[in-house]
Amino acid sequence: MQAFTQSRGDTTPDEIWLCEHAPVYTQGVAGRVEHLLDPHDIPVVQTNRGGQVTYHGPGQVVAYPLIDLRRLGIFVKEYVYRLEHCVLKTLESFDVTGHRVAGAPGIYVRLADPAGHAAIDPRPPRERLPAAEGPAFDGLGKIAALGIKVSRHCSYHGIALNVAMDLAPFGWINPCGYAGLETVDLATLRVYTDWATVAERLGDKLASHLSP
């Protein structure tokens, strides 16, 4: 991704890479070691994306949109909004309602009502109830993580959507820097599909929303 971004010119076509990783933890540039609780034998890779530590593994669709934002005519905030929107629409195609959480990039679902449309608390997690009164993500599970890098107006890194994974490795970290945050996949929500189907739907949404 870095080599592609560094070598591309004004006329280089954008690309979207869809892949499935072997088990690996990735740390963002601001990643704090205390959020990596016990990696077991899973490799830990330092990256230059934003955010804290997350896990990638089999059964997860990872999308790396390599987009010239200047050519598309948008800035980073709008780009992140579009990435999250594509995940929301992909989940919707499986009758799952995703939610944004202010100040916590990625997509979340209501564990007790994955198809429900009730609004969630709009305040950022760290502005909600003190820990003694209840966790900030009470009742929510994270189903998609987001971490990007923009260099010379061009994006890389991207998003990861959980389809049917071994979720245990998420319990060995504080996902995205939040202790106790539950991570889920579509299989947890009793949506039984395959990697290729989810990858195709997400890829189509990204291509549609990230084209000039």
mmCIF file of C-alpha atoms in Angstrom:
data_model
loop_
_atom_site.group_PDB
_atom_site.id
_atom_site.type_symbol
_atom_site.label_atom_id
_atom_site.label_comp_id
_atom_site.label_asym_id
_atom_site.label_seq_id
_atom_site.Cartn_x
_atom_site.Cartn_y
_atom_site.Cartn_z
ATOM 1 C CA MET A 1 0.000 0.000 0.000
ATOM 2 C CA GLN A 2 2.754 2.414 0.906
ATOM 3 C CA ALA A 3 4.722 1.646 -2.247
ATOM 4 C CA PHE A 4 1.627 2.039 -4.417
ATOM 5 C CA THR A 5 0.736 5.359 -2.765
ATOM 6 C CA GLN A 6 4.274 6.750 -2.938
ATOM 7 C CA SER A 7 4.701 5.855 -6.600
ATOM 8 C CA ARG A 8 1.305 6.888 -7.926
ATOM 9 C CA GLY A 9 0.829 10.033 -10.001
ATOM 10 C CA ASP A 10 -2.090 12.326 -10.751
ATOM 11 C CA THR A 11 -3.474 9.951 -13.381
ATOM 12 C CA THR A 12 -2.896 6.655 -11.536
ATOM 13 C CA PRO A 13 -6.235 4.811 -11.318
ATOM 14 C CA ASP A 14 -7.606 4.215 -7.847
ATOM 15 C CA GLU A 15 -7.729 0.651 -6.547
ATOM 16 C CA ILE A 16 -9.630 -1.205 -3.827
ATOM 17 C CA TRP A 17 -7.917 -4.241 -2.351
ATOM 18 C CA LEU A 18 -10.039 -6.881 -0.613
ATOM 19 C CA CYS A 19 -8.188 -9.486 1.404
ATOM 20 C CA GLU A 20 -8.249 -11.925 4.299
ATOM 21 C CA HIS A 21 -5.277 -11.942 6.665
ATOM 22 C CA ALA A 22 -3.589 -14.672 8.628
ATOM 23 C CA PRO A 23 -3.839 -13.933 12.390
ATOM 24 C CA VAL A 24 -2.080 -10.661 13.190
ATOM 25 C CA TYR A 25 -2.363 -7.715 15.567
ATOM 26 C CA THR A 26 -1.730 -4.265 14.127
ATOM 27 C CA GLN A 27 -0.859 -1.180 16.153
ATOM 28 C CA GLY A 28 -1.656 2.348 15.025
ATOM 29 C CA VAL A 29 0.821 5.217 15.288
ATOM 30 C CA ALA A 30 -0.625 6.227 18.668
ATOM 31 C CA GLY A 31 -0.926 2.637 19.848
ATOM 32 C CA ARG A 32 -0.218 2.142 23.552
ATOM 33 C CA VAL A 33 1.441 -1.071 24.658
ATOM 34 C CA GLU A 34 -0.878 -1.467 27.650
ATOM 35 C CA HIS A 35 -3.782 -2.178 25.270
ATOM 36 C CA LEU A 36 -1.986 -5.314 24.062
ATOM 37 C CA LEU A 37 -2.858 -7.525 27.021
ATOM 38 C CA ASP A 38 -1.543 -10.955 25.967
ATOM 39 C CA PRO A 39 -0.792 -11.531 22.273
ATOM 40 C CA HIS A 40 -0.127 -15.271 22.784
ATOM 41 C CA ASP A 41 1.750 -16.376 19.654
ATOM 42 C CA ILE A 42 0.079 -13.904 17.275
ATOM 43 C CA PRO A 43 2.488 -11.483 15.545
ATOM 44 C CA VAL A 44 2.232 -7.782 16.388
ATOM 45 C CA VAL A 45 2.896 -5.389 13.490
ATOM 46 C CA GLN A 46 3.492 -1.658 13.892
ATOM 47 C CA THR A 47 1.711 0.393 11.235
ATOM 48 C CA ASN A 48 1.365 4.052 10.305
ATOM 49 C CA ARG A 49 -2.436 4.122 10.324
ATOM 50 C CA GLY A 50 -4.462 5.967 12.904
ATOM 51 C CA GLY A 51 -5.990 4.300 15.951
ATOM 52 C CA GLN A 52 -4.916 1.757 18.531
ATOM 53 C CA VAL A 53 -4.503 -2.018 18.395
ATOM 54 C CA THR A 54 -6.838 -4.299 16.481
ATOM 55 C CA TYR A 55 -6.881 -7.902 15.287
ATOM 56 C CA HIS A 56 -7.120 -9.309 11.772
ATOM 57 C CA GLY A 57 -7.694 -12.959 10.987
ATOM 58 C CA PRO A 58 -9.480 -15.551 8.862
ATOM 59 C CA GLY A 59 -13.183 -14.893 8.448
ATOM 60 C CA GLN A 60 -12.780 -11.115 8.272
ATOM 61 C CA VAL A 61 -13.099 -8.992 5.129
ATOM 62 C CA VAL A 62 -10.365 -6.351 5.064
ATOM 63 C CA ALA A 63 -10.761 -3.570 2.507
ATOM 64 C CA TYR A 64 -7.945 -1.225 1.543
ATOM 65 C CA PRO A 65 -9.270 1.608 -0.654
ATOM 66 C CA LEU A 66 -6.363 3.367 -2.375
ATOM 67 C CA ILE A 67 -8.138 6.563 -3.328
ATOM 68 C CA ASP A 68 -6.977 9.962 -4.572
ATOM 69 C CA LEU A 69 -9.186 12.130 -2.354
ATOM 70 C CA ARG A 70 -8.302 15.342 -4.174
ATOM 71 C CA ARG A 71 -9.439 13.865 -7.479
ATOM 72 C CA LEU A 72 -12.607 12.621 -5.786
ATOM 73 C CA GLY A 73 -13.156 16.126 -4.413
ATOM 74 C CA ILE A 74 -13.518 15.213 -0.725
ATOM 75 C CA PHE A 75 -11.600 15.623 2.516
ATOM 76 C CA VAL A 76 -10.760 13.065 5.205
ATOM 77 C CA LYS A 77 -13.905 13.564 7.276
ATOM 78 C CA GLU A 78 -16.141 12.888 4.285
ATOM 79 C CA TYR A 79 -13.968 9.926 3.286
ATOM 80 C CA VAL A 80 -14.372 8.301 6.709
ATOM 81 C CA TYR A 81 -18.109 8.956 6.560
ATOM 82 C CA ARG A 82 -18.308 7.177 3.203
ATOM 83 C CA LEU A 83 -16.297 4.187 4.427
ATOM 84 C CA GLU A 84 -18.607 3.770 7.414
ATOM 85 C CA HIS A 85 -21.655 4.275 5.199
ATOM 86 C CA CYS A 86 -20.519 1.429 2.938
ATOM 87 C CA VAL A 87 -20.246 -0.890 5.946
ATOM 88 C CA LEU A 88 -23.689 0.211 7.176
ATOM 89 C CA LYS A 89 -25.246 -0.541 3.783
ATOM 90 C CA THR A 90 -23.454 -3.901 3.575
ATOM 91 C CA LEU A 91 -24.821 -4.873 6.997
ATOM 92 C CA GLU A 92 -28.265 -3.640 5.987
ATOM 93 C CA SER A 93 -28.214 -6.113 3.098
ATOM 94 C CA PHE A 94 -28.056 -8.856 5.756
ATOM 95 C CA ASP A 95 -30.854 -7.249 7.849
ATOM 96 C CA VAL A 96 -28.382 -5.995 10.462
ATOM 97 C CA THR A 97 -28.492 -2.380 11.655
ATOM 98 C CA GLY A 98 -25.092 -0.833 12.232
ATOM 99 C CA HIS A 99 -24.465 2.284 14.291
ATOM 100 C CA ARG A 100 -21.819 4.961 14.505
ATOM 101 C CA VAL A 101 -20.474 5.966 17.929
ATOM 102 C CA ALA A 102 -19.208 9.536 18.229
ATOM 103 C CA GLY A 103 -15.469 9.676 18.791
ATOM 104 C CA ALA A 104 -15.005 5.926 18.261
ATOM 105 C CA PRO A 105 -14.509 5.160 14.550
ATOM 106 C CA GLY A 106 -15.934 1.924 13.231
ATOM 107 C CA ILE A 107 -19.373 0.347 13.239
ATOM 108 C CA TYR A 108 -21.275 -1.133 16.171
ATOM 109 C CA VAL A 109 -24.437 -3.215 16.618
ATOM 110 C CA ARG A 110 -26.968 -3.574 19.402
ATOM 111 C CA LEU A 111 -26.322 -7.051 20.778
ATOM 112 C CA ALA A 112 -29.881 -7.538 22.033
ATOM 113 C CA ASP A 113 -31.512 -6.237 18.868
ATOM 114 C CA PRO A 114 -29.179 -6.381 15.856
ATOM 115 C CA ALA A 115 -31.953 -5.455 13.430
ATOM 116 C CA GLY A 116 -33.423 -2.663 15.557
ATOM 117 C CA HIS A 117 -33.226 0.979 14.568
ATOM 118 C CA ALA A 118 -33.356 2.621 17.997
ATOM 119 C CA ALA A 119 -30.813 5.411 18.313
ATOM 120 C CA ILE A 120 -27.809 4.981 20.571
ATOM 121 C CA ASP A 121 -26.306 7.512 22.973
ATOM 122 C CA PRO A 122 -24.758 10.153 20.678
ATOM 123 C CA ARG A 123 -22.085 11.264 23.156
ATOM 124 C CA PRO A 124 -18.486 10.065 22.731
ATOM 125 C CA PRO A 125 -17.663 7.067 24.972
ATOM 126 C CA ARG A 126 -15.410 9.033 27.305
ATOM 127 C CA GLU A 127 -18.163 11.582 27.965
ATOM 128 C CA ARG A 128 -20.709 9.003 29.051
ATOM 129 C CA LEU A 129 -21.275 7.344 32.384
ATOM 130 C CA PRO A 130 -18.238 6.983 34.679
ATOM 131 C CA ALA A 131 -16.898 3.439 34.825
ATOM 132 C CA ALA A 132 -18.480 2.928 38.252
ATOM 133 C CA GLU A 133 -21.937 3.593 36.776
ATOM 134 C CA GLY A 134 -21.620 1.432 33.679
ATOM 135 C CA PRO A 135 -19.461 0.848 30.614
ATOM 136 C CA ALA A 136 -19.551 3.323 27.736
ATOM 137 C CA PHE A 137 -20.340 0.586 25.200
ATOM 138 C CA ASP A 138 -22.974 -1.194 27.308
ATOM 139 C CA GLY A 139 -25.158 -3.299 25.025
ATOM 140 C CA LEU A 140 -23.013 -2.706 21.933
ATOM 141 C CA GLY A 141 -20.621 -4.936 20.027
ATOM 142 C CA LYS A 142 -18.071 -3.751 17.467
ATOM 143 C CA ILE A 143 -18.415 -5.476 14.122
ATOM 144 C CA ALA A 144 -16.149 -3.307 11.944
ATOM 145 C CA ALA A 145 -12.906 -1.456 12.674
ATOM 146 C CA LEU A 146 -11.555 1.530 10.775
ATOM 147 C CA GLY A 147 -8.042 2.918 10.565
ATOM 148 C CA ILE A 148 -6.678 4.986 7.709
ATOM 149 C CA LYS A 149 -3.646 6.932 6.537
ATOM 150 C CA VAL A 150 -3.644 9.762 3.999
ATOM 151 C CA SER A 151 -0.435 10.795 2.242
ATOM 152 C CA ARG A 152 -0.294 13.424 -0.505
ATOM 153 C CA HIS A 153 -4.114 13.401 -0.550
ATOM 154 C CA CYS A 154 -4.155 9.635 -1.190
ATOM 155 C CA SER A 155 -5.618 7.091 1.215
ATOM 156 C CA TYR A 156 -4.450 3.688 2.320
ATOM 157 C CA HIS A 157 -5.174 1.210 5.122
ATOM 158 C CA GLY A 158 -8.957 0.982 5.539
ATOM 159 C CA ILE A 159 -11.696 -1.064 7.177
ATOM 160 C CA ALA A 160 -12.230 -4.583 8.496
ATOM 161 C CA LEU A 161 -15.655 -6.239 8.695
ATOM 162 C CA ASN A 162 -16.063 -9.377 10.814
ATOM 163 C CA VAL A 163 -17.915 -12.210 9.077
ATOM 164 C CA ALA A 164 -17.257 -15.539 10.830
ATOM 165 C CA MET A 165 -14.117 -15.472 12.969
ATOM 166 C CA ASP A 166 -12.439 -16.966 15.981
ATOM 167 C CA LEU A 167 -13.139 -13.954 18.197
ATOM 168 C CA ALA A 168 -10.950 -15.085 21.105
ATOM 169 C CA PRO A 169 -7.923 -12.947 20.037
ATOM 170 C CA PHE A 170 -9.997 -9.787 20.494
ATOM 171 C CA GLY A 171 -10.203 -10.723 24.168
ATOM 172 C CA TRP A 172 -6.405 -10.561 24.443
ATOM 173 C CA ILE A 173 -6.370 -6.836 23.646
ATOM 174 C CA ASN A 174 -8.350 -3.712 24.467
ATOM 175 C CA PRO A 175 -9.914 -3.404 21.003
ATOM 176 C CA CYS A 176 -9.177 0.030 19.565
ATOM 177 C CA GLY A 177 -8.072 1.111 23.038
ATOM 178 C CA TYR A 178 -11.334 0.397 24.871
ATOM 179 C CA ALA A 179 -11.151 -2.055 27.772
ATOM 180 C CA GLY A 180 -14.055 -4.489 27.826
ATOM 181 C CA LEU A 181 -15.361 -3.577 24.382
ATOM 182 C CA GLU A 182 -17.062 -6.670 22.968
ATOM 183 C CA THR A 183 -16.266 -7.608 19.397
ATOM 184 C CA VAL A 184 -18.784 -9.551 17.304
ATOM 185 C CA ASP A 185 -19.136 -10.937 13.810
ATOM 186 C CA LEU A 186 -22.081 -11.708 11.556
ATOM 187 C CA ALA A 187 -22.076 -15.313 12.725
ATOM 188 C CA THR A 188 -22.530 -14.114 16.335
ATOM 189 C CA LEU A 189 -25.648 -12.308 15.118
ATOM 190 C CA ARG A 190 -26.894 -15.524 13.476
ATOM 191 C CA VAL A 191 -26.209 -14.273 9.992
ATOM 192 C CA TYR A 192 -24.695 -17.223 8.191
ATOM 193 C CA THR A 193 -22.937 -16.263 4.992
ATOM 194 C CA ASP A 194 -19.485 -16.645 3.486
ATOM 195 C CA TRP A 195 -16.462 -14.401 3.099
ATOM 196 C CA ALA A 196 -16.801 -14.057 -0.671
ATOM 197 C CA THR A 197 -20.407 -12.846 -0.484
ATOM 198 C CA VAL A 198 -19.607 -10.168 2.092
ATOM 199 C CA ALA A 199 -16.457 -9.121 0.244
ATOM 200 C CA GLU A 200 -18.380 -8.707 -3.002
ATOM 201 C CA ARG A 201 -21.128 -6.635 -1.392
ATOM 202 C CA LEU A 202 -18.707 -4.411 0.515
ATOM 203 C CA GLY A 203 -16.475 -4.029 -2.535
ATOM 204 C CA ASP A 204 -19.418 -2.996 -4.687
ATOM 205 C CA LYS A 205 -20.500 -0.382 -2.123
ATOM 206 C CA LEU A 206 -16.985 1.035 -1.879
ATOM 207 C CA ALA A 207 -16.560 1.209 -5.628
ATOM 208 C CA SER A 208 -19.903 2.991 -5.950
ATOM 209 C CA HIS A 209 -19.258 5.569 -3.222
ATOM 210 C CA LEU A 210 -15.578 6.229 -3.929
ATOM 211 C CA SER A 211 -15.722 6.800 -7.669
ATOM 212 C CA PRO A 212 -15.514 10.325 -9.159
#
